PDB file of C-alpha atoms in Angstrom:
ATOM      1  CA  UNK A  19    -123.963 150.699  26.330  1.00  0.00           C
ATOM      2  CA  UNK A  20    -126.233 153.888  26.786  1.00  0.00           C
ATOM      3  CA  UNK A  21    -128.002 152.188  29.681  1.00  0.00           C
ATOM      4  CA  UNK A  22    -124.681 151.649  31.429  1.00  0.00           C
ATOM      5  CA  UNK A  23    -123.478 155.321  30.916  1.00  0.00           C
ATOM      6  CA  UNK A  24    -126.503 157.399  31.772  1.00  0.00           C
ATOM      7  CA  UNK A  25    -126.796 156.371  35.478  1.00  0.00           C
ATOM      8  CA  UNK A  26    -123.166 157.340  36.101  1.00  0.00           C
ATOM      9  CA  UNK A  27    -123.820 160.753  34.596  1.00  0.00           C
ATOM     10  CA  UNK A  28    -126.815 161.622  36.698  1.00  0.00           C
ATOM     11  CA  UNK A  29    -126.022 159.871  39.982  1.00  0.00           C
ATOM     12  CA  UNK A  30    -124.477 162.465  42.463  1.00  0.00           C
ATOM     13  CA  UNK A  31    -124.487 160.376  45.698  1.00  0.00           C
ATOM     14  CA  UNK A  32    -121.134 160.543  47.326  1.00  0.00           C
ATOM     15  CA  UNK A  33    -120.014 163.252  44.736  1.00  0.00           C
ATOM     16  CA  UNK A  34    -118.209 165.578  47.446  1.00  0.00           C
ATOM     17  CA  UNK A  35    -116.099 162.558  48.670  1.00  0.00           C
ATOM     18  CA  UNK A  36    -115.199 161.433  45.230  1.00  0.00           C
ATOM     19  CA  UNK A  37    -114.293 165.008  44.148  1.00  0.00           C
ATOM     20  CA  UNK A  38    -112.141 165.394  47.141  1.00  0.00           C
ATOM     21  CA  UNK A  39    -110.265 162.282  46.204  1.00  0.00           C
ATOM     22  CA  UNK A  40    -109.504 163.925  42.729  1.00  0.00           C
ATOM     23  CA  UNK A  41    -108.123 167.016  44.540  1.00  0.00           C
ATOM     24  CA  UNK A  42    -106.136 164.805  46.960  1.00  0.00           C
ATOM     25  CA  UNK A  43    -104.459 162.971  44.121  1.00  0.00           C
ATOM     26  CA  UNK A  44    -103.267 166.331  42.737  1.00  0.00           C
ATOM     27  CA  UNK A  45    -101.787 167.274  46.100  1.00  0.00           C
ATOM     28  CA  UNK A  46    -100.092 164.021  46.582  1.00  0.00           C
ATOM     29  CA  UNK A  47     -98.442 164.079  43.085  1.00  0.00           C
ATOM     30  CA  UNK A  48     -97.162 167.767  43.587  1.00  0.00           C
ATOM     31  CA  UNK A  49     -96.310 167.647  47.274  1.00  0.00           C
ATOM     32  CA  UNK A  50     -92.580 167.400  46.857  1.00  0.00           C
ATOM     33  CA  UNK A  51     -92.327 170.486  44.596  1.00  0.00           C
ATOM     34  CA  UNK A  52     -95.275 172.491  46.138  1.00  0.00           C
ATOM     35  CA  UNK A  53     -93.153 175.259  47.677  1.00  0.00           C
ATOM     36  CA  UNK A  54     -91.513 175.991  44.394  1.00  0.00           C
ATOM     37  CA  UNK A  55     -94.888 176.210  42.696  1.00  0.00           C
ATOM     38  CA  UNK A  56     -96.262 178.527  45.542  1.00  0.00           C
ATOM     39  CA  UNK A  57     -93.380 180.843  45.381  1.00  0.00           C
ATOM     40  CA  UNK A  58     -93.437 181.191  41.500  1.00  0.00           C
ATOM     41  CA  UNK A  59     -97.196 181.892  41.589  1.00  0.00           C
ATOM     42  CA  UNK A  60     -96.970 184.392  44.480  1.00  0.00           C
ATOM     43  CA  UNK A  61     -94.179 186.734  43.333  1.00  0.00           C
ATOM     44  CA  UNK A  62     -95.565 187.632  39.859  1.00  0.00           C
ATOM     45  CA  UNK A  63     -98.348 189.904  41.143  1.00  0.00           C
ATOM     46  CA  UNK A  64     -96.195 191.264  43.940  1.00  0.00           C
ATOM     47  CA  UNK A  65     -93.533 192.331  41.384  1.00  0.00           C
ATOM     48  CA  UNK A  66     -96.131 193.982  39.266  1.00  0.00           C
ATOM     49  CA  UNK A  67     -97.470 195.801  42.412  1.00  0.00           C
ATOM     50  CA  UNK A  68     -94.013 197.182  43.244  1.00  0.00           C
ATOM     51  CA  UNK A  69     -92.963 198.034  39.653  1.00  0.00           C
ATOM     52  CA  UNK A  70     -96.250 199.603  38.542  1.00  0.00           C
ATOM     53  CA  UNK A  71     -98.317 200.312  41.511  1.00  0.00           C
ATOM     54  CA  UNK A  72     -95.429 201.790  43.620  1.00  0.00           C
ATOM     55  CA  UNK A  73     -92.988 202.892  40.835  1.00  0.00           C
ATOM     56  CA  UNK A  74     -95.300 204.344  38.345  1.00  0.00           C
ATOM     57  CA  UNK A  75     -97.506 205.386  41.311  1.00  0.00           C
ATOM     58  CA  UNK A  76     -94.894 207.848  42.456  1.00  0.00           C
ATOM     59  CA  UNK A  77     -95.313 209.679  39.135  1.00  0.00           C
ATOM     60  CA  UNK A  78     -99.097 209.460  38.935  1.00  0.00           C
ATOM     61  CA  UNK A  79    -100.069 210.382  42.453  1.00  0.00           C
ATOM     62  CA  UNK A  80    -103.506 209.904  43.911  1.00  0.00           C
ATOM     63  CA  UNK A  81    -106.618 208.922  41.831  1.00  0.00           C
ATOM     64  CA  UNK A  82    -110.201 210.107  42.253  1.00  0.00           C
ATOM     65  CA  UNK A  83    -112.622 207.275  41.746  1.00  0.00           C
ATOM     66  CA  UNK A  84    -116.009 207.840  40.143  1.00  0.00           C
ATOM     67  CA  UNK A  85    -117.635 207.962  43.626  1.00  0.00           C
ATOM     68  CA  UNK A  86    -115.385 210.757  44.610  1.00  0.00           C
ATOM     69  CA  UNK A  87    -113.153 208.713  46.880  1.00  0.00           C
ATOM     70  CA  UNK A  88    -109.364 209.562  46.616  1.00  0.00           C
ATOM     71  CA  UNK A  89    -106.798 206.678  46.810  1.00  0.00           C
ATOM     72  CA  UNK A  90    -103.165 206.277  46.040  1.00  0.00           C
ATOM     73  CA  UNK A  91    -102.305 204.670  42.732  1.00  0.00           C
ATOM     74  CA  UNK A  92    -100.775 201.672  44.526  1.00  0.00           C
ATOM     75  CA  UNK A  93    -104.092 201.181  46.337  1.00  0.00           C
ATOM     76  CA  UNK A  94    -105.818 201.380  43.022  1.00  0.00           C
ATOM     77  CA  UNK A  95    -103.607 198.854  41.274  1.00  0.00           C
ATOM     78  CA  UNK A  96    -103.248 196.292  44.157  1.00  0.00           C
ATOM     79  CA  UNK A  97    -106.821 194.936  43.971  1.00  0.00           C
ATOM     80  CA  UNK A  98    -106.523 194.445  40.187  1.00  0.00           C
ATOM     81  CA  UNK A  99    -103.221 192.519  40.709  1.00  0.00           C
ATOM     82  CA  UNK A 100    -105.044 190.263  43.271  1.00  0.00           C
ATOM     83  CA  UNK A 101    -107.868 189.672  40.708  1.00  0.00           C
ATOM     84  CA  UNK A 102    -105.387 189.095  37.961  1.00  0.00           C
ATOM     85  CA  UNK A 103    -103.511 186.725  40.095  1.00  0.00           C
ATOM     86  CA  UNK A 104    -106.594 184.671  40.868  1.00  0.00           C
ATOM     87  CA  UNK A 105    -107.480 184.469  37.239  1.00  0.00           C
ATOM     88  CA  UNK A 106    -103.899 183.504  36.111  1.00  0.00           C
ATOM     89  CA  UNK A 107    -103.526 180.881  38.922  1.00  0.00           C
ATOM     90  CA  UNK A 108    -106.861 179.288  38.206  1.00  0.00           C
ATOM     91  CA  UNK A 109    -106.437 179.178  34.389  1.00  0.00           C
ATOM     92  CA  UNK A 110    -102.843 177.814  34.653  1.00  0.00           C
ATOM     93  CA  UNK A 111    -104.219 174.763  36.689  1.00  0.00           C
ATOM     94  CA  UNK A 112    -107.388 174.203  34.675  1.00  0.00           C
ATOM     95  CA  UNK A 113    -106.157 174.753  31.190  1.00  0.00           C
ATOM     96  CA  UNK A 114    -102.676 173.543  30.586  1.00  0.00           C
ATOM     97  CA  UNK A 115    -102.389 170.979  33.402  1.00  0.00           C
ATOM     98  CA  UNK A 116    -106.036 169.821  32.910  1.00  0.00           C
ATOM     99  CA  UNK A 117    -105.586 169.494  29.146  1.00  0.00           C
ATOM    100  CA  UNK A 118    -102.355 167.498  29.487  1.00  0.00           C
ATOM    101  CA  UNK A 119    -103.865 165.088  32.017  1.00  0.00           C
ATOM    102  CA  UNK A 120    -107.019 164.549  29.847  1.00  0.00           C
ATOM    103  CA  UNK A 121    -105.512 164.333  26.312  1.00  0.00           C
ATOM    104  CA  UNK A 122    -101.971 162.987  26.797  1.00  0.00           C
ATOM    105  CA  UNK A 123    -101.615 161.439  30.179  1.00  0.00           C
ATOM    106  CA  UNK A 124    -105.054 159.789  29.719  1.00  0.00           C
ATOM    107  CA  UNK A 125    -105.486 160.098  33.505  1.00  0.00           C
ATOM    108  CA  UNK A 126    -109.186 160.534  33.440  1.00  0.00           C
ATOM    109  CA  UNK A 127    -109.745 157.508  31.322  1.00  0.00           C
ATOM    110  CA  UNK A 128    -108.618 155.504  34.250  1.00  0.00           C
ATOM    111  CA  UNK A 129    -110.490 157.495  36.846  1.00  0.00           C
ATOM    112  CA  UNK A 130    -113.928 157.016  35.109  1.00  0.00           C
ATOM    113  CA  UNK A 131    -113.389 153.233  35.377  1.00  0.00           C
ATOM    114  CA  UNK A 132    -114.008 153.904  39.163  1.00  0.00           C
ATOM    115  CA  UNK A 133    -117.321 155.289  40.501  1.00  0.00           C
ATOM    116  CA  UNK A 134    -116.080 158.844  39.802  1.00  0.00           C
ATOM    117  CA  UNK A 135    -118.064 160.719  37.228  1.00  0.00           C
ATOM    118  CA  UNK A 136    -117.027 163.563  34.803  1.00  0.00           C
ATOM    119  CA  UNK A 137    -118.771 166.108  36.933  1.00  0.00           C
ATOM    120  CA  UNK A 138    -116.883 165.079  39.997  1.00  0.00           C
ATOM    121  CA  UNK A 139    -113.560 165.150  38.105  1.00  0.00           C
ATOM    122  CA  UNK A 140    -114.277 168.746  37.102  1.00  0.00           C
ATOM    123  CA  UNK A 141    -115.284 169.726  40.541  1.00  0.00           C
ATOM    124  CA  UNK A 142    -112.298 168.129  42.189  1.00  0.00           C
ATOM    125  CA  UNK A 143    -109.833 169.650  39.684  1.00  0.00           C
ATOM    126  CA  UNK A 144    -111.490 173.038  40.259  1.00  0.00           C
ATOM    127  CA  UNK A 145    -111.280 172.562  44.019  1.00  0.00           C
ATOM    128  CA  UNK A 146    -107.532 171.702  43.690  1.00  0.00           C
ATOM    129  CA  UNK A 147    -106.980 174.849  41.678  1.00  0.00           C
ATOM    130  CA  UNK A 148    -108.659 176.863  44.370  1.00  0.00           C
ATOM    131  CA  UNK A 149    -106.520 175.435  47.129  1.00  0.00           C
ATOM    132  CA  UNK A 150    -103.470 176.697  45.252  1.00  0.00           C
ATOM    133  CA  UNK A 151    -105.162 179.976  44.330  1.00  0.00           C
ATOM    134  CA  UNK A 152    -106.360 180.712  47.874  1.00  0.00           C
ATOM    135  CA  UNK A 153    -102.836 180.412  49.226  1.00  0.00           C
ATOM    136  CA  UNK A 154    -101.781 182.925  46.582  1.00  0.00           C
ATOM    137  CA  UNK A 155    -104.559 185.376  47.358  1.00  0.00           C
ATOM    138  CA  UNK A 156    -104.143 185.051  51.098  1.00  0.00           C
ATOM    139  CA  UNK A 157    -100.365 185.874  50.875  1.00  0.00           C
ATOM    140  CA  UNK A 158    -100.998 188.739  48.550  1.00  0.00           C
ATOM    141  CA  UNK A 159    -103.665 190.277  50.898  1.00  0.00           C
ATOM    142  CA  UNK A 160    -101.107 190.010  53.644  1.00  0.00           C
ATOM    143  CA  UNK A 161     -98.688 192.193  51.552  1.00  0.00           C
ATOM    144  CA  UNK A 162    -101.457 194.608  50.926  1.00  0.00           C
ATOM    145  CA  UNK A 163    -102.164 195.004  54.621  1.00  0.00           C
ATOM    146  CA  UNK A 164     -98.428 195.373  55.493  1.00  0.00           C
ATOM    147  CA  UNK A 165     -98.178 198.055  52.876  1.00  0.00           C
ATOM    148  CA  UNK A 166    -101.225 199.841  54.209  1.00  0.00           C
ATOM    149  CA  UNK A 167    -103.101 199.509  50.892  1.00  0.00           C
ATOM    150  CA  UNK A 168    -106.209 198.008  52.712  1.00  0.00           C
ATOM    151  CA  UNK A 169    -107.132 197.175  56.211  1.00  0.00           C
ATOM    152  CA  UNK A 170    -107.152 193.900  57.847  1.00  0.00           C
ATOM    153  CA  UNK A 171    -110.883 193.707  58.096  1.00  0.00           C
ATOM    154  CA  UNK A 172    -111.297 194.585  54.300  1.00  0.00           C
ATOM    155  CA  UNK A 173    -108.662 192.066  53.501  1.00  0.00           C
ATOM    156  CA  UNK A 174    -110.760 189.358  55.265  1.00  0.00           C
ATOM    157  CA  UNK A 175    -113.660 190.396  53.118  1.00  0.00           C
ATOM    158  CA  UNK A 176    -111.654 190.525  49.878  1.00  0.00           C
ATOM    159  CA  UNK A 177    -110.382 186.971  50.482  1.00  0.00           C
ATOM    160  CA  UNK A 178    -113.725 185.164  49.647  1.00  0.00           C
ATOM    161  CA  UNK A 179    -114.155 187.612  46.771  1.00  0.00           C
ATOM    162  CA  UNK A 180    -110.715 186.489  45.363  1.00  0.00           C
ATOM    163  CA  UNK A 181    -111.627 182.836  45.849  1.00  0.00           C
ATOM    164  CA  UNK A 182    -114.940 183.409  43.910  1.00  0.00           C
ATOM    165  CA  UNK A 183    -112.897 184.983  41.025  1.00  0.00           C
ATOM    166  CA  UNK A 184    -110.645 181.846  40.911  1.00  0.00           C
ATOM    167  CA  UNK A 185    -113.628 179.559  40.892  1.00  0.00           C
ATOM    168  CA  UNK A 186    -115.196 181.447  37.975  1.00  0.00           C
ATOM    169  CA  UNK A 187    -111.967 181.575  35.814  1.00  0.00           C
ATOM    170  CA  UNK A 188    -111.111 177.983  36.757  1.00  0.00           C
ATOM    171  CA  UNK A 189    -114.529 176.669  35.565  1.00  0.00           C
ATOM    172  CA  UNK A 190    -114.196 178.714  32.382  1.00  0.00           C
ATOM    173  CA  UNK A 191    -110.685 177.367  31.776  1.00  0.00           C
ATOM    174  CA  UNK A 192    -111.879 173.822  32.014  1.00  0.00           C
ATOM    175  CA  UNK A 193    -114.771 174.413  29.770  1.00  0.00           C
ATOM    176  CA  UNK A 194    -112.452 176.050  27.106  1.00  0.00           C
ATOM    177  CA  UNK A 195    -109.897 173.221  27.422  1.00  0.00           C
ATOM    178  CA  UNK A 196    -112.275 170.537  26.441  1.00  0.00           C
ATOM    179  CA  UNK A 197    -112.563 172.243  23.013  1.00  0.00           C
ATOM    180  CA  UNK A 198    -108.836 172.369  22.499  1.00  0.00           C
ATOM    181  CA  UNK A 199    -107.165 170.064  19.948  1.00  0.00           C
ATOM    182  CA  UNK A 200    -103.455 170.607  20.516  1.00  0.00           C
ATOM    183  CA  UNK A 201    -101.062 172.808  22.625  1.00  0.00           C
ATOM    184  CA  UNK A 202    -100.932 175.357  19.763  1.00  0.00           C
ATOM    185  CA  UNK A 203    -104.583 176.233  20.521  1.00  0.00           C
ATOM    186  CA  UNK A 204    -103.578 177.670  23.791  1.00  0.00           C
ATOM    187  CA  UNK A 205    -101.720 180.541  22.013  1.00  0.00           C
ATOM    188  CA  UNK A 206    -105.234 182.100  21.422  1.00  0.00           C
ATOM    189  CA  UNK A 207    -106.019 181.727  25.100  1.00  0.00           C
ATOM    190  CA  UNK A 208    -102.762 183.404  26.194  1.00  0.00           C
ATOM    191  CA  UNK A 209    -103.507 186.363  23.913  1.00  0.00           C
ATOM    192  CA  UNK A 210    -107.065 186.702  25.293  1.00  0.00           C
ATOM    193  CA  UNK A 211    -105.816 186.413  28.842  1.00  0.00           C
ATOM    194  CA  UNK A 212    -103.108 189.151  28.283  1.00  0.00           C
ATOM    195  CA  UNK A 213    -105.780 191.379  26.554  1.00  0.00           C
ATOM    196  CA  UNK A 214    -108.004 190.990  29.576  1.00  0.00           C
ATOM    197  CA  UNK A 215    -105.080 191.854  31.847  1.00  0.00           C
ATOM    198  CA  UNK A 216    -104.330 195.149  30.099  1.00  0.00           C
ATOM    199  CA  UNK A 217    -107.969 196.323  29.372  1.00  0.00           C
ATOM    200  CA  UNK A 218    -109.976 195.466  32.446  1.00  0.00           C
ATOM    201  CA  UNK A 219    -109.656 198.602  34.461  1.00  0.00           C
ATOM    202  CA  UNK A 220    -106.346 197.127  35.724  1.00  0.00           C
ATOM    203  CA  UNK A 221    -104.140 200.303  35.590  1.00  0.00           C
ATOM    204  CA  UNK A 222    -106.650 203.050  34.581  1.00  0.00           C
ATOM    205  CA  UNK A 223    -110.366 203.487  35.406  1.00  0.00           C
ATOM    206  CA  UNK A 224    -112.750 202.207  32.855  1.00  0.00           C
ATOM    207  CA  UNK A 225    -114.114 205.740  32.558  1.00  0.00           C
ATOM    208  CA  UNK A 226    -110.758 206.717  30.803  1.00  0.00           C
ATOM    209  CA  UNK A 227    -111.825 204.700  27.760  1.00  0.00           C
ATOM    210  CA  UNK A 228    -114.036 205.766  24.912  1.00  0.00           C
ATOM    211  CA  UNK A 229    -117.736 205.094  25.315  1.00  0.00           C
ATOM    212  CA  UNK A 230    -117.810 201.915  23.029  1.00  0.00           C
ATOM    213  CA  UNK A 231    -114.684 200.458  24.405  1.00  0.00           C
ATOM    214  CA  UNK A 232    -115.645 201.197  27.954  1.00  0.00           C
ATOM    215  CA  UNK A 233    -118.893 199.082  27.354  1.00  0.00           C
ATOM    216  CA  UNK A 234    -116.788 196.182  26.201  1.00  0.00           C
ATOM    217  CA  UNK A 235    -114.398 196.547  29.141  1.00  0.00           C
ATOM    218  CA  UNK A 236    -117.091 196.604  31.742  1.00  0.00           C
ATOM    219  CA  UNK A 237    -118.763 193.402  30.239  1.00  0.00           C
ATOM    220  CA  UNK A 238    -115.500 191.413  30.537  1.00  0.00           C
ATOM    221  CA  UNK A 239    -115.050 188.817  33.302  1.00  0.00           C
ATOM    222  CA  UNK A 240    -111.843 190.225  34.635  1.00  0.00           C
ATOM    223  CA  UNK A 241    -113.339 193.763  34.960  1.00  0.00           C
ATOM    224  CA  UNK A 242    -116.132 192.387  37.101  1.00  0.00           C
ATOM    225  CA  UNK A 243    -113.570 190.704  39.085  1.00  0.00           C
ATOM    226  CA  UNK A 244    -111.400 193.746  39.525  1.00  0.00           C
ATOM    227  CA  UNK A 245    -114.424 195.935  40.221  1.00  0.00           C
ATOM    228  CA  UNK A 246    -115.631 193.616  43.014  1.00  0.00           C
ATOM    229  CA  UNK A 247    -112.211 193.173  44.683  1.00  0.00           C
ATOM    230  CA  UNK A 248    -111.319 196.855  44.349  1.00  0.00           C
ATOM    231  CA  UNK A 249    -114.637 197.893  45.907  1.00  0.00           C
ATOM    232  CA  UNK A 250    -114.259 195.523  48.840  1.00  0.00           C
ATOM    233  CA  UNK A 251    -110.558 196.423  49.453  1.00  0.00           C
ATOM    234  CA  UNK A 252    -110.990 200.263  49.435  1.00  0.00           C
ATOM    235  CA  UNK A 253    -114.426 200.201  51.023  1.00  0.00           C
ATOM    236  CA  UNK A 254    -116.404 201.862  48.323  1.00  0.00           C
ATOM    237  CA  UNK A 255    -119.776 200.230  48.998  1.00  0.00           C
ATOM    238  CA  UNK A 256    -122.112 200.091  45.924  1.00  0.00           C
ATOM    239  CA  UNK A 257    -125.036 197.999  44.868  1.00  0.00           C
ATOM    240  CA  UNK A 258    -123.148 196.867  41.651  1.00  0.00           C
ATOM    241  CA  UNK A 259    -121.110 194.402  43.810  1.00  0.00           C
ATOM    242  CA  UNK A 260    -124.319 192.274  43.573  1.00  0.00           C
ATOM    243  CA  UNK A 261    -123.916 192.336  39.804  1.00  0.00           C
ATOM    244  CA  UNK A 262    -120.328 191.265  40.031  1.00  0.00           C
ATOM    245  CA  UNK A 263    -121.009 188.341  42.428  1.00  0.00           C
ATOM    246  CA  UNK A 264    -124.040 187.168  40.201  1.00  0.00           C
ATOM    247  CA  UNK A 265    -121.900 187.457  37.041  1.00  0.00           C
ATOM    248  CA  UNK A 266    -119.111 185.356  38.559  1.00  0.00           C
ATOM    249  CA  UNK A 267    -121.502 182.786  40.143  1.00  0.00           C
ATOM    250  CA  UNK A 268    -123.187 182.326  36.720  1.00  0.00           C
ATOM    251  CA  UNK A 269    -119.788 182.031  35.068  1.00  0.00           C
ATOM    252  CA  UNK A 270    -118.781 179.262  37.487  1.00  0.00           C
ATOM    253  CA  UNK A 271    -121.995 177.248  37.020  1.00  0.00           C
ATOM    254  CA  UNK A 272    -121.854 177.456  33.162  1.00  0.00           C
ATOM    255  CA  UNK A 273    -118.253 176.594  33.097  1.00  0.00           C
ATOM    256  CA  UNK A 274    -118.687 173.493  35.299  1.00  0.00           C
ATOM    257  CA  UNK A 275    -121.825 172.493  33.295  1.00  0.00           C
ATOM    258  CA  UNK A 276    -120.092 172.703  29.957  1.00  0.00           C
ATOM    259  CA  UNK A 277    -116.783 171.073  31.166  1.00  0.00           C
ATOM    260  CA  UNK A 278    -118.619 168.071  32.719  1.00  0.00           C
ATOM    261  CA  UNK A 279    -120.875 167.588  29.650  1.00  0.00           C
ATOM    262  CA  UNK A 280    -117.864 167.811  27.240  1.00  0.00           C
ATOM    263  CA  UNK A 281    -115.693 165.480  29.359  1.00  0.00           C
ATOM    264  CA  UNK A 282    -118.492 162.974  29.397  1.00  0.00           C
ATOM    265  CA  UNK A 283    -118.681 162.964  25.653  1.00  0.00           C
ATOM    266  CA  UNK A 284    -114.925 162.865  25.244  1.00  0.00           C
ATOM    267  CA  UNK A 285    -114.331 160.077  27.942  1.00  0.00           C
ATOM    268  CA  UNK A 286    -117.269 157.825  27.077  1.00  0.00           C
ATOM    269  CA  UNK A 287    -117.002 157.927  23.345  1.00  0.00           C
TER     270      UNK A 287
END
């Protein structure tokens, strides 16, 4: 049995095509309701932007960033909403949906009877999540440009940054989902996600927190995402962008590695 399994786990010939087939299967199954899904995922960050960025921003006024740059509160919050939207969209697809297809629908049990391998399933699911997430990010960036919260050129640069954020959180979500035993376990993930949303420099600069809490905030994945997209969106160039990109790339690689290894153990047992 081991001799039959190992070659399937280490052979990557034709992997892109097979991963694309997994993503295509998701598109086909959701095609009839896709616009409803898109609208629901797009409007949440836009509503946050108007209610907090614009509404509260009228009371807060302008903010002075650590580098001395002065921006409106809406321009400060908007990139954080984009990063949070990329995180939420990726996690929704690669946690609840992924877990349901793996544990209850037993979809992947049938897929591995074909030449598709666990790593290719994980890559295909992540690719599908990013197709959805990229549409959300692109639409939100259009809103930012229309509201004069960033320039069109900076929005084009921020788009791949938002895609990278989605990849990182999508890979993390799949890895975590392979350890879940039931739907109740996702309550903990929801709490962690909401905590990240509140304490990742989303609404106030990290410098506003006490020293110890600031260190924890700056080490969190959503803060690195917000820091990257905010810097790109407002044009505050800084070498720490490289740290953000390296952090997210490492997070993506580790997430895919753990997810594919765990899927291999669960599906081939």
